[in-house]
CSV table of N, CA and C in Angstrom, one decimal:
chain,number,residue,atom,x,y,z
A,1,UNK,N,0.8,-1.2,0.0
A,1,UNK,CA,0.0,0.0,0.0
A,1,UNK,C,0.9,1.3,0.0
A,2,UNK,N,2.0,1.3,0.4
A,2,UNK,CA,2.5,2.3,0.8
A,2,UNK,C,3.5,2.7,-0.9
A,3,UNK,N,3.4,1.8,-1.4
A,3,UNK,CA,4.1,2.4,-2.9
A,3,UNK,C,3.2,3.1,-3.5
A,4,UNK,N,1.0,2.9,-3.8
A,4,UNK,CA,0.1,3.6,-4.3
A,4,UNK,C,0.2,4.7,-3.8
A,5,UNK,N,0.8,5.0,-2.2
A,5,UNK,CA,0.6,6.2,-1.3
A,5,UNK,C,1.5,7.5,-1.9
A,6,UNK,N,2.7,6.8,-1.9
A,6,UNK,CA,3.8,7.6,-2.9
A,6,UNK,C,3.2,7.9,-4.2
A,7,UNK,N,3.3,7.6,-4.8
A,7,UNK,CA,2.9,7.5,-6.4
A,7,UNK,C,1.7,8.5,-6.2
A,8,UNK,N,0.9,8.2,-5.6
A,8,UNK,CA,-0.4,9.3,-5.7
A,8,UNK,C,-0.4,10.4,-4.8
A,9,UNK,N,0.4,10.4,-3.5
A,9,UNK,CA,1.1,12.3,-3.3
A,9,UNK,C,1.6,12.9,-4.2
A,10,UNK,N,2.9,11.9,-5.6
A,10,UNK,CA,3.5,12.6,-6.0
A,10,UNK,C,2.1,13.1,-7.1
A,11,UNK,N,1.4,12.2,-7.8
A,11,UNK,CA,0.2,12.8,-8.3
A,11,UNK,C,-0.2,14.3,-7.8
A,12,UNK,N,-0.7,14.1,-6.3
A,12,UNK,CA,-1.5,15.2,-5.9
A,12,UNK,C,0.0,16.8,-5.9
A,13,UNK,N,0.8,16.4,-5.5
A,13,UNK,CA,1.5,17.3,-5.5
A,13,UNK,C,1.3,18.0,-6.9
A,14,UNK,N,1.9,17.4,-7.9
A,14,UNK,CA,1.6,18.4,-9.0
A,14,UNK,C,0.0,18.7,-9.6
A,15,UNK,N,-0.8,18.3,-9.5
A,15,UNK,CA,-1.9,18.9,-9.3
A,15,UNK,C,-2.4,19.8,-8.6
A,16,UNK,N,-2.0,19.8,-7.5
A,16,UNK,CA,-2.1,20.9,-6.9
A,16,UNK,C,-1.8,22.0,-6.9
A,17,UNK,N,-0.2,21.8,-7.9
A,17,UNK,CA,0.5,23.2,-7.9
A,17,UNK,C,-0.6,23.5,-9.5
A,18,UNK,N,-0.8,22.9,-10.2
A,18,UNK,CA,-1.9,22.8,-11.3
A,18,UNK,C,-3.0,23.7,-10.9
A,19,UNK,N,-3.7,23.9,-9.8
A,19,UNK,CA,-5.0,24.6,-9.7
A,19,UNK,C,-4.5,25.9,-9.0
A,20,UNK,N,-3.3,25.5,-8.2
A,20,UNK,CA,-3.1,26.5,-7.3
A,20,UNK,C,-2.1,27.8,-7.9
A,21,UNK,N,-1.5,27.8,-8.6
A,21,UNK,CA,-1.0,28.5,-9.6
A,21,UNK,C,-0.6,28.1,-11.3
A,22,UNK,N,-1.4,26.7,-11.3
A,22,UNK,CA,-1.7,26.8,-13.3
A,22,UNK,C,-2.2,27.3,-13.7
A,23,UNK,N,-2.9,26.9,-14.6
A,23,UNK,CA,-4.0,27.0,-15.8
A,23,UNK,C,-5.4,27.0,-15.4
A,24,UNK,N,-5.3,25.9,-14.5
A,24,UNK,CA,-6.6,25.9,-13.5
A,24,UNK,C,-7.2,26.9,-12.6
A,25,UNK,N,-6.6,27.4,-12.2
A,25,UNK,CA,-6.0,28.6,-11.1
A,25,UNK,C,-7.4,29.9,-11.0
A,26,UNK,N,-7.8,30.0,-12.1
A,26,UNK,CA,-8.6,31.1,-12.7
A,26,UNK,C,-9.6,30.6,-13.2
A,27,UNK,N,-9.8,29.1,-13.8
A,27,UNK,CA,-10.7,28.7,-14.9
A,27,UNK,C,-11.8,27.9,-13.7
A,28,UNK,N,-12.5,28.0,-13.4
A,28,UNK,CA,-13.4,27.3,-12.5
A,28,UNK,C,-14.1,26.4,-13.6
A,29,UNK,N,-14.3,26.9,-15.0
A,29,UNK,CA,-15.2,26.0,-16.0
A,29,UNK,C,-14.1,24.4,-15.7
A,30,UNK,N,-13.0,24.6,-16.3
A,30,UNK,CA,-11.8,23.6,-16.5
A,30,UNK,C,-11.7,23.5,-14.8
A,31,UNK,N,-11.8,23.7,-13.6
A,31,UNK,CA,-11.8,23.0,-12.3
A,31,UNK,C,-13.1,22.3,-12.1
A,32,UNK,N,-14.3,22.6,-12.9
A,32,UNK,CA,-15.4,21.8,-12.8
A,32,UNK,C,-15.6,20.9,-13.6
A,33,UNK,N,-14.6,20.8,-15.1
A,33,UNK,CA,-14.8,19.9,-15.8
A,33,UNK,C,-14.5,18.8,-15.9
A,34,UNK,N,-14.9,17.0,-15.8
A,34,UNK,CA,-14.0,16.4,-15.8
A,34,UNK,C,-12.8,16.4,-17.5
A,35,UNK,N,-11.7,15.6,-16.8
A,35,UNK,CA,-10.9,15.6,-18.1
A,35,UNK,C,-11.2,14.7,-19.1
A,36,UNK,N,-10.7,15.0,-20.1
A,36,UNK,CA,-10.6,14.2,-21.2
A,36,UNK,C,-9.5,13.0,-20.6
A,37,UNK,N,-10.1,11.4,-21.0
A,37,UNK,CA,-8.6,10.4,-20.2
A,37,UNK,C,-7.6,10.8,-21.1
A,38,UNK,N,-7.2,10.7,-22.5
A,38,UNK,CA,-5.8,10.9,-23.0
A,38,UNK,C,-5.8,12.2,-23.1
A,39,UNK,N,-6.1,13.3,-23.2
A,39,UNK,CA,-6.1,15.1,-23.9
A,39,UNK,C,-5.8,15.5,-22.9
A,40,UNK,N,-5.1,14.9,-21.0
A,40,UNK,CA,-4.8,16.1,-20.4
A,40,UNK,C,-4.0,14.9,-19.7
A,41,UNK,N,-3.0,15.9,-19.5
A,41,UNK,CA,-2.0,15.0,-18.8
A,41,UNK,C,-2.0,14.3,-17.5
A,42,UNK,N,-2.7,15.3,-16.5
A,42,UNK,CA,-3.0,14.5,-15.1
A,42,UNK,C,-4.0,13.8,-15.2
A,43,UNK,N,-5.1,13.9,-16.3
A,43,UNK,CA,-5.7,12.5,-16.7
A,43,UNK,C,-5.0,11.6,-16.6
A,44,UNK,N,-4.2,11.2,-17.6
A,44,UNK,CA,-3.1,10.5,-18.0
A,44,UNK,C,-2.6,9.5,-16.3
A,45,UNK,N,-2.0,10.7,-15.7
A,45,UNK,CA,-1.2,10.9,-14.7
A,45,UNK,C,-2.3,10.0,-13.6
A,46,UNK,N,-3.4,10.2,-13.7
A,46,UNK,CA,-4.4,9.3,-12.6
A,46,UNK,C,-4.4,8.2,-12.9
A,47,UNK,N,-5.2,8.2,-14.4
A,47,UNK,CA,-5.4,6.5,-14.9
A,47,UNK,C,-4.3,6.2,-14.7
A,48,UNK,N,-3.0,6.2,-14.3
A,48,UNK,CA,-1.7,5.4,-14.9
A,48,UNK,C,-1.8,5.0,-12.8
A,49,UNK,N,-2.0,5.9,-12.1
A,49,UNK,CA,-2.1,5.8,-10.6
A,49,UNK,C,-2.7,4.6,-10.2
A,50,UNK,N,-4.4,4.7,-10.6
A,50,UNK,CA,-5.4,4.3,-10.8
A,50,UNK,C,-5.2,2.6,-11.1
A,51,UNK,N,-4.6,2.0,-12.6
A,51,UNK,CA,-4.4,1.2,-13.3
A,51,UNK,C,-3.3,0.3,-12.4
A,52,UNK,N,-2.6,1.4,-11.5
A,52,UNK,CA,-1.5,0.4,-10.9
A,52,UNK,C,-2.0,0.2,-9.4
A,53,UNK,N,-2.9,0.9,-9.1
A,53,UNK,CA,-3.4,0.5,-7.5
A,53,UNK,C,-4.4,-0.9,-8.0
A,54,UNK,N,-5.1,-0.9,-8.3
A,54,UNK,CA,-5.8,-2.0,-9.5
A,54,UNK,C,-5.3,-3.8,-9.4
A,55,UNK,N,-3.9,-3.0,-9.9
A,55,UNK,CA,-3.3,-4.5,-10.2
A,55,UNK,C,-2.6,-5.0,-8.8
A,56,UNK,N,-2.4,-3.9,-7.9
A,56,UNK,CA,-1.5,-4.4,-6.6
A,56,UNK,C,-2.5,-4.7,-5.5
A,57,UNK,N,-3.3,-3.4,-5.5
A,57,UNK,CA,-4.5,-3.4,-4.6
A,57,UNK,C,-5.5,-4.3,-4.5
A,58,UNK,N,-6.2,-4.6,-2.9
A,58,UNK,CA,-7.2,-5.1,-2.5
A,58,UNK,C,-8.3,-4.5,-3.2
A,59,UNK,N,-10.0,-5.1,-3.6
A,59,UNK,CA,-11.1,-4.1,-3.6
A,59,UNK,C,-11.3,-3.0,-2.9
A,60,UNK,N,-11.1,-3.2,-1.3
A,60,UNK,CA,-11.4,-2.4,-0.2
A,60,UNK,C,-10.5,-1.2,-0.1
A,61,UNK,N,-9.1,-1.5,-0.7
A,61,UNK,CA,-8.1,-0.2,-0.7
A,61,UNK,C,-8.5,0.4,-1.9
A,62,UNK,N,-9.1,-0.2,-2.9
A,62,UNK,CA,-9.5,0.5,-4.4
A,62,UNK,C,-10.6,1.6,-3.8
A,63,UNK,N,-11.4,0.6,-3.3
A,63,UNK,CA,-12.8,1.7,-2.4
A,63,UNK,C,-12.2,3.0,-2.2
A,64,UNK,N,-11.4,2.5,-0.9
A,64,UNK,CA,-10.5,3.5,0.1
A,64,UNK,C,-10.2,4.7,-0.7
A,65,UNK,N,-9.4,4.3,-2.0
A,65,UNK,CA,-8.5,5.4,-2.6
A,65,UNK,C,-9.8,6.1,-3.2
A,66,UNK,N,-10.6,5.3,-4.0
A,66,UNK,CA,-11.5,6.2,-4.9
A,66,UNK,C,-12.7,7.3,-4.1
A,67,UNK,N,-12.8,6.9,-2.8
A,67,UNK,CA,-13.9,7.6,-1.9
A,67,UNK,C,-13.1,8.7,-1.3
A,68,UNK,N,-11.7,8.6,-0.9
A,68,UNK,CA,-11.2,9.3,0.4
A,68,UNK,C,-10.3,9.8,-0.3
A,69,UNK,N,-9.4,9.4,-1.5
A,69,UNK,CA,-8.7,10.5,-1.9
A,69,UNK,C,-8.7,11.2,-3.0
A,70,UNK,N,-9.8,10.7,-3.9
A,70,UNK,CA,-10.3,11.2,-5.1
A,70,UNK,C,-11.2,12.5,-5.2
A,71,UNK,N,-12.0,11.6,-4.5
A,71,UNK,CA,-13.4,12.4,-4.5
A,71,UNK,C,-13.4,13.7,-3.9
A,72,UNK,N,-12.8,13.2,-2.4
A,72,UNK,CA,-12.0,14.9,-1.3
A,72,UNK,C,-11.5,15.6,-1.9
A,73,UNK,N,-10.4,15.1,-2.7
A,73,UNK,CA,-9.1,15.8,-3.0
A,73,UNK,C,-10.4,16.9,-4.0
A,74,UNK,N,-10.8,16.6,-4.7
A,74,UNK,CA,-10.9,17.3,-6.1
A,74,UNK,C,-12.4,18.4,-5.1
A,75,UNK,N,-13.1,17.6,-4.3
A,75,UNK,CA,-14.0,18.7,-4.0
A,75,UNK,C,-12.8,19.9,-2.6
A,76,UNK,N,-12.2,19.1,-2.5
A,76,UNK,CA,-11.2,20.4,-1.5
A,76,UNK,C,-10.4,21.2,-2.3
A,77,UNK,N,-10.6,20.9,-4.0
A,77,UNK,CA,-10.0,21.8,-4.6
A,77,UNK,C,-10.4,22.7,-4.8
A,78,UNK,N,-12.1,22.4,-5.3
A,78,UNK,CA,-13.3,23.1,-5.6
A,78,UNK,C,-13.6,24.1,-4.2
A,79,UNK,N,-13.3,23.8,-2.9
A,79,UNK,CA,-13.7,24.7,-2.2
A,79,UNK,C,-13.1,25.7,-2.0
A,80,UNK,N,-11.5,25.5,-2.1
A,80,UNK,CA,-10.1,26.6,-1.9
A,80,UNK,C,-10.7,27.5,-3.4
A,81,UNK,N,-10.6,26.6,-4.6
A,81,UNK,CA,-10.9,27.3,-5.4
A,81,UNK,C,-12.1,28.5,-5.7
A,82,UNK,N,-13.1,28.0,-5.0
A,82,UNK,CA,-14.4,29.1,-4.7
A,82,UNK,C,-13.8,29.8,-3.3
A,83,UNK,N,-13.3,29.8,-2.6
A,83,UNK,CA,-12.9,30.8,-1.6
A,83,UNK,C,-11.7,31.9,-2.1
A,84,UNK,N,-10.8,30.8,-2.9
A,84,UNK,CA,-10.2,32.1,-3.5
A,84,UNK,C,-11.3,33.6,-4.3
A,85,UNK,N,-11.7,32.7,-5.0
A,85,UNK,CA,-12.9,33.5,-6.4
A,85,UNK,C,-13.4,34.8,-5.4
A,86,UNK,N,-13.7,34.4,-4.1
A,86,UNK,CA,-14.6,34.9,-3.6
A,86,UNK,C,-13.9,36.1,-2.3
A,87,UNK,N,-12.7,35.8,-2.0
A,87,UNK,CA,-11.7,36.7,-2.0
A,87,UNK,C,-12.5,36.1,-0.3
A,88,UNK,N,-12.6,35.0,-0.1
A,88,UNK,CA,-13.1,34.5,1.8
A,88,UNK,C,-12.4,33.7,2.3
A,89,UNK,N,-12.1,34.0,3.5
A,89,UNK,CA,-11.3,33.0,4.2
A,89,UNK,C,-12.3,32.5,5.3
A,90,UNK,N,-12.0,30.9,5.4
A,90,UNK,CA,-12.9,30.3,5.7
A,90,UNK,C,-12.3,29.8,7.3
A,91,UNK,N,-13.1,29.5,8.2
A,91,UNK,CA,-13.3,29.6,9.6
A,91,UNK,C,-11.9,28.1,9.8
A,92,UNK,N,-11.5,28.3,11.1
A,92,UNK,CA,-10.7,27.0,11.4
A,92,UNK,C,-11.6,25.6,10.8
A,93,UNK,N,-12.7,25.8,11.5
A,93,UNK,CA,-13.7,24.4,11.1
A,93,UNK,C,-13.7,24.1,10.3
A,94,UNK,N,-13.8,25.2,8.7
A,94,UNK,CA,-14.0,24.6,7.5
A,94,UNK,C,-12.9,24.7,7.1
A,95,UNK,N,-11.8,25.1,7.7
A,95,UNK,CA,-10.7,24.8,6.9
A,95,UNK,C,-9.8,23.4,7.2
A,96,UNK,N,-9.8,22.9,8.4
A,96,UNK,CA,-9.5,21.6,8.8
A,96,UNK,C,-10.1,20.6,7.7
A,97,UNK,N,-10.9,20.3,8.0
A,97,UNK,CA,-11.4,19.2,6.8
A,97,UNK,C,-11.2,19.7,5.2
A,98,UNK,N,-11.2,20.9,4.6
A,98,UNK,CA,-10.5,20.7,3.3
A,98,UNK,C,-9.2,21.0,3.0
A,99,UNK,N,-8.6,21.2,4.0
A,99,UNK,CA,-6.7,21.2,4.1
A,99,UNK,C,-6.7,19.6,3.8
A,100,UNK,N,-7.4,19.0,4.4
A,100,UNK,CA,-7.3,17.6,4.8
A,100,UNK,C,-7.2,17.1,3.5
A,101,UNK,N,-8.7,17.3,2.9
A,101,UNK,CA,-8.8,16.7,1.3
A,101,UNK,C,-7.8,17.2,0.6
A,102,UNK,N,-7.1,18.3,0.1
A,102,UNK,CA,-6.4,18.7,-0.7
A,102,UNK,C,-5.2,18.2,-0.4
A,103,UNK,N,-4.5,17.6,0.3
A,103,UNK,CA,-3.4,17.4,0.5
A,103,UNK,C,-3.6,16.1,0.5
A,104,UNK,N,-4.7,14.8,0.2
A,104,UNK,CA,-4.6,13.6,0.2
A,104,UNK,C,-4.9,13.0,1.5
A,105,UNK,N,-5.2,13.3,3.0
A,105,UNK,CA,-5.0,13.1,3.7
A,105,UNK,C,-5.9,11.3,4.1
A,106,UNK,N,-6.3,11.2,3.0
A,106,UNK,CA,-7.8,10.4,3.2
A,106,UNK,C,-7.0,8.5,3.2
A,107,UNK,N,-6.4,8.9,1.9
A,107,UNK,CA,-5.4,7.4,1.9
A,107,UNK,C,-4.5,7.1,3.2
A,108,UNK,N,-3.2,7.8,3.7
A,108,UNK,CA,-2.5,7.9,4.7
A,108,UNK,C,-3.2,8.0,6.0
A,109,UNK,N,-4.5,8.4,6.4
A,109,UNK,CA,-5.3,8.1,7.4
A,109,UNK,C,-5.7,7.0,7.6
A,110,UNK,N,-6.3,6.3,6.3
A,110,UNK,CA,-7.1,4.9,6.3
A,110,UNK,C,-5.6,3.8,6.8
A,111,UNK,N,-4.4,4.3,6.2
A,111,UNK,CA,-3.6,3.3,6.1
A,111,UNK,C,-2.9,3.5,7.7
A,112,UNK,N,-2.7,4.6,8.4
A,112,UNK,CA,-2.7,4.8,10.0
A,112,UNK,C,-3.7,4.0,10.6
A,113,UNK,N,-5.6,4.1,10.5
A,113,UNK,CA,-5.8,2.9,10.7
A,113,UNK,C,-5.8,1.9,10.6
A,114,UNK,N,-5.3,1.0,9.6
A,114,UNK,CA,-4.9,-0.3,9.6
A,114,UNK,C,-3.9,-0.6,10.2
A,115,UNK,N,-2.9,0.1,10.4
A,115,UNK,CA,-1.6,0.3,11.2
A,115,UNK,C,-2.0,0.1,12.9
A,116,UNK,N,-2.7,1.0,12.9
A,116,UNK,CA,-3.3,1.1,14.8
A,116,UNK,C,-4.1,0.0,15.3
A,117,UNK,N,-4.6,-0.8,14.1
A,117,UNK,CA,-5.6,-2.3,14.5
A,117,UNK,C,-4.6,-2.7,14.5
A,118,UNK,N,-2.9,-3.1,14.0
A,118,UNK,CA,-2.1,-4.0,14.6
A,118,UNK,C,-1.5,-3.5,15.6
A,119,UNK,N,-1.3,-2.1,15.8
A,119,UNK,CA,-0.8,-1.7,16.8
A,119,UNK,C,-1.5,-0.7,17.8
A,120,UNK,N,-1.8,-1.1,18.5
A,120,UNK,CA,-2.5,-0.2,19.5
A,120,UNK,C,-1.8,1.4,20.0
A,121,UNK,N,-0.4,1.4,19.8
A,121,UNK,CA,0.6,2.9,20.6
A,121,UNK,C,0.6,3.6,19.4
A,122,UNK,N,0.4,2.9,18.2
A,122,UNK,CA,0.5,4.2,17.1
A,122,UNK,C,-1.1,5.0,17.3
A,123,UNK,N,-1.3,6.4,16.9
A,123,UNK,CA,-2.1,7.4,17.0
A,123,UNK,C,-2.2,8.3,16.0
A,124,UNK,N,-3.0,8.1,15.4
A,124,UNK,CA,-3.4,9.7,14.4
A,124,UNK,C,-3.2,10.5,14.6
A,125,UNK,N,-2.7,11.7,14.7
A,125,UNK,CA,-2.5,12.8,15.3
A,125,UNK,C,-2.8,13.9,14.3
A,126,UNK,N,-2.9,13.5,12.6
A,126,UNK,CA,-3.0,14.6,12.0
A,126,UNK,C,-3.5,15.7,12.5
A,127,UNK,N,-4.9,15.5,12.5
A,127,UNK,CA,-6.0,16.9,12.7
A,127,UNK,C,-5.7,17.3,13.8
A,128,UNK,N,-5.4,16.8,14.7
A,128,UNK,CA,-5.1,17.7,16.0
A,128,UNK,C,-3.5,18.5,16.2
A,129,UNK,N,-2.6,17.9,15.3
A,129,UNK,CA,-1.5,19.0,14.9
A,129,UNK,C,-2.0,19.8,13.5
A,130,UNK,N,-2.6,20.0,13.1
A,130,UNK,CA,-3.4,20.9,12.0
A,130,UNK,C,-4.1,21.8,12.8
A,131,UNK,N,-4.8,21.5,13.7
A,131,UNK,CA,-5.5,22.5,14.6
A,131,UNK,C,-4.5,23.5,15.0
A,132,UNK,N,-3.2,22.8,15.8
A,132,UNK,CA,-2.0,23.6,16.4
A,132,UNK,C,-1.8,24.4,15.4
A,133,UNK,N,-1.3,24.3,14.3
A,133,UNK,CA,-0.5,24.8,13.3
A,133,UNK,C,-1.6,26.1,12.6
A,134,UNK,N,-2.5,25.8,12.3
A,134,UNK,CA,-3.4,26.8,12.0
A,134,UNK,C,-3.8,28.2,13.0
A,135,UNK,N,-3.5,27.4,14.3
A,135,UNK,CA,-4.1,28.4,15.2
A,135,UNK,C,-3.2,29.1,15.8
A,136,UNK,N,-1.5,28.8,15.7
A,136,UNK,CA,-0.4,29.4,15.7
A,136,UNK,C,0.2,30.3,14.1
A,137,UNK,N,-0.2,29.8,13.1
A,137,UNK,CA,0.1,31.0,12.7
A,137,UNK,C,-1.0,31.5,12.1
A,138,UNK,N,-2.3,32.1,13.1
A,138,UNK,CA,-3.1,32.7,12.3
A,138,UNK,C,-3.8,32.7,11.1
A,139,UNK,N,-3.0,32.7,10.1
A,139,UNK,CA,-3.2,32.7,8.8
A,139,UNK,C,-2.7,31.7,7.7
A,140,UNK,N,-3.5,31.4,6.9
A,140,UNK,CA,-2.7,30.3,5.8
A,140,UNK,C,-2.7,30.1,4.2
A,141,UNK,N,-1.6,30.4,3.8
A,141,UNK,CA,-1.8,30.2,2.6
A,141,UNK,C,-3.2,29.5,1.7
A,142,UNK,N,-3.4,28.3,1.9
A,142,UNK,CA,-4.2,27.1,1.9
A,142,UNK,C,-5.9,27.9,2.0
A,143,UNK,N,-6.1,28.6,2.8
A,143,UNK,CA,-7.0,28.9,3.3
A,143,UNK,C,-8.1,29.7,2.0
A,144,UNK,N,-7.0,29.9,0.7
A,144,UNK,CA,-7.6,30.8,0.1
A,144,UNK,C,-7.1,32.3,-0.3
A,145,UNK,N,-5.6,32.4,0.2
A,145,UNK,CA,-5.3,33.4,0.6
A,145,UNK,C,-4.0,33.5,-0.3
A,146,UNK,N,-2.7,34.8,-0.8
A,146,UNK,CA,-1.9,34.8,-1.6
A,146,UNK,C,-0.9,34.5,0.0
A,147,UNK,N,0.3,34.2,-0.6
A,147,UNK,CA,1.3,34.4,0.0
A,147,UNK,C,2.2,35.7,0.8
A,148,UNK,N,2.0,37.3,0.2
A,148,UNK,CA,1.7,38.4,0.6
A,148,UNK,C,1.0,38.4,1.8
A,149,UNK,N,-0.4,38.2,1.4
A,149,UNK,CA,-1.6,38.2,2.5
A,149,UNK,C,-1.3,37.2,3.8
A,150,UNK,N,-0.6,36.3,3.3
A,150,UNK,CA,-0.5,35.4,4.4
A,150,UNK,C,0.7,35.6,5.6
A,151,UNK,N,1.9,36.6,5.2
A,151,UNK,CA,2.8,37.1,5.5
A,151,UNK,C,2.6,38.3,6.2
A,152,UNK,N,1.6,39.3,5.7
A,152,UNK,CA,0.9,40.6,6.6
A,152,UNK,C,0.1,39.9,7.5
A,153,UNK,N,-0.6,38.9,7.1
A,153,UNK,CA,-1.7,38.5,8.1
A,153,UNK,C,-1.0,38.0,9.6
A,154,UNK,N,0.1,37.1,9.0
A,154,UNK,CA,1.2,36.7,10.4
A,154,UNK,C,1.9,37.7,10.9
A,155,UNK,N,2.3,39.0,10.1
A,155,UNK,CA,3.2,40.1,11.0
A,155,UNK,C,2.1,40.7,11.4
A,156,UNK,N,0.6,41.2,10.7
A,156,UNK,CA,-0.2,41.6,11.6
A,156,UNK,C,-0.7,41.0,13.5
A,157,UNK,N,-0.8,39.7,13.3
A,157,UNK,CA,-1.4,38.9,14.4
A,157,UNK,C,0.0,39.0,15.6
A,158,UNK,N,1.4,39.1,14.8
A,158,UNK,CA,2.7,39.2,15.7
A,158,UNK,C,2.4,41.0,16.3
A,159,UNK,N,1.9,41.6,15.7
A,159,UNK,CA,2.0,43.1,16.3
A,159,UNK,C,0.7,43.9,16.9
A,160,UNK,N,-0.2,42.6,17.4
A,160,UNK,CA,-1.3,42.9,18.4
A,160,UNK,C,-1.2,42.3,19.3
């Protein structure tokens, strides 16, 4: 499992820099559309993900990947993406769960729990170090916000 895990961060990594400052970035028609499988390259770049979890993978990890890291990922795109549009930054609460989706978090959770049913001392801790991190620096890129913005927003919060 943990080779599909690789293989599909590196996926999400460059997709992500894809919406977050590509082509996608602006086009909400083309972030709402699905792709064409051969005419776009992270098409390409999934089915080839996709094809190889398939051949290695269980049913239940195929489930896993297509529910928790597909489906999130691309609606946590859609939601950064309408908060950017919309020039809003969205509350701790709603930002925890779509940090989550957009960075994949869905696969590497499932596979923590299968990990913690053999091992009882290992612990999840994502979201509750996401909580820390968010609420220490105030502000976050992620959130919908430029990098500028995100840099006044933290020297603002340092100088009250």
């Amino acid at each position: 499992m943990i080779d599909q895990e690789i293989t599909y961060v590196s996926y999400l990594v460059q997709f992500d820099d894809l919406s977050d400052e590509g082509e996608l970035q602006n086009n909400q028609k083309n972030m709402n559309q699905a792709p064409k499988r051969t005419g776009f390259p992270y098409g390409r770049m999934l089915d080839h993900v996709w094809s190889q979890l398939k051949r290695t993978a269980t049913p239940g990890a195929c489930d896993k990947f297509a529910k928790s890291a597909v489906e999130f990922f691309i609606i946590g795109q859609l939601q950064k993406r309408n908060n950017r549009k919309l020039d809003r930054m969205p509350t701790i609460e709603e930002f925890i769960p779509m940090r989550r989706a957009t960075i994949g978090c869905g696969m590497v959770e499932a596979n923590e729990r299968d990990n913690r049913q053999k091992n009882e001392d290992t612990r999840c801790r994502y979201e509750e170090d996401m909580v820390k991190c968010v609420k220490g620096w105030g502000c976050v890129k992620d959130r919908g916000i430029t990098k500028i913005q995100a840099r006044n927003g933290i020297k603002n919060e340092n100088n009250t």
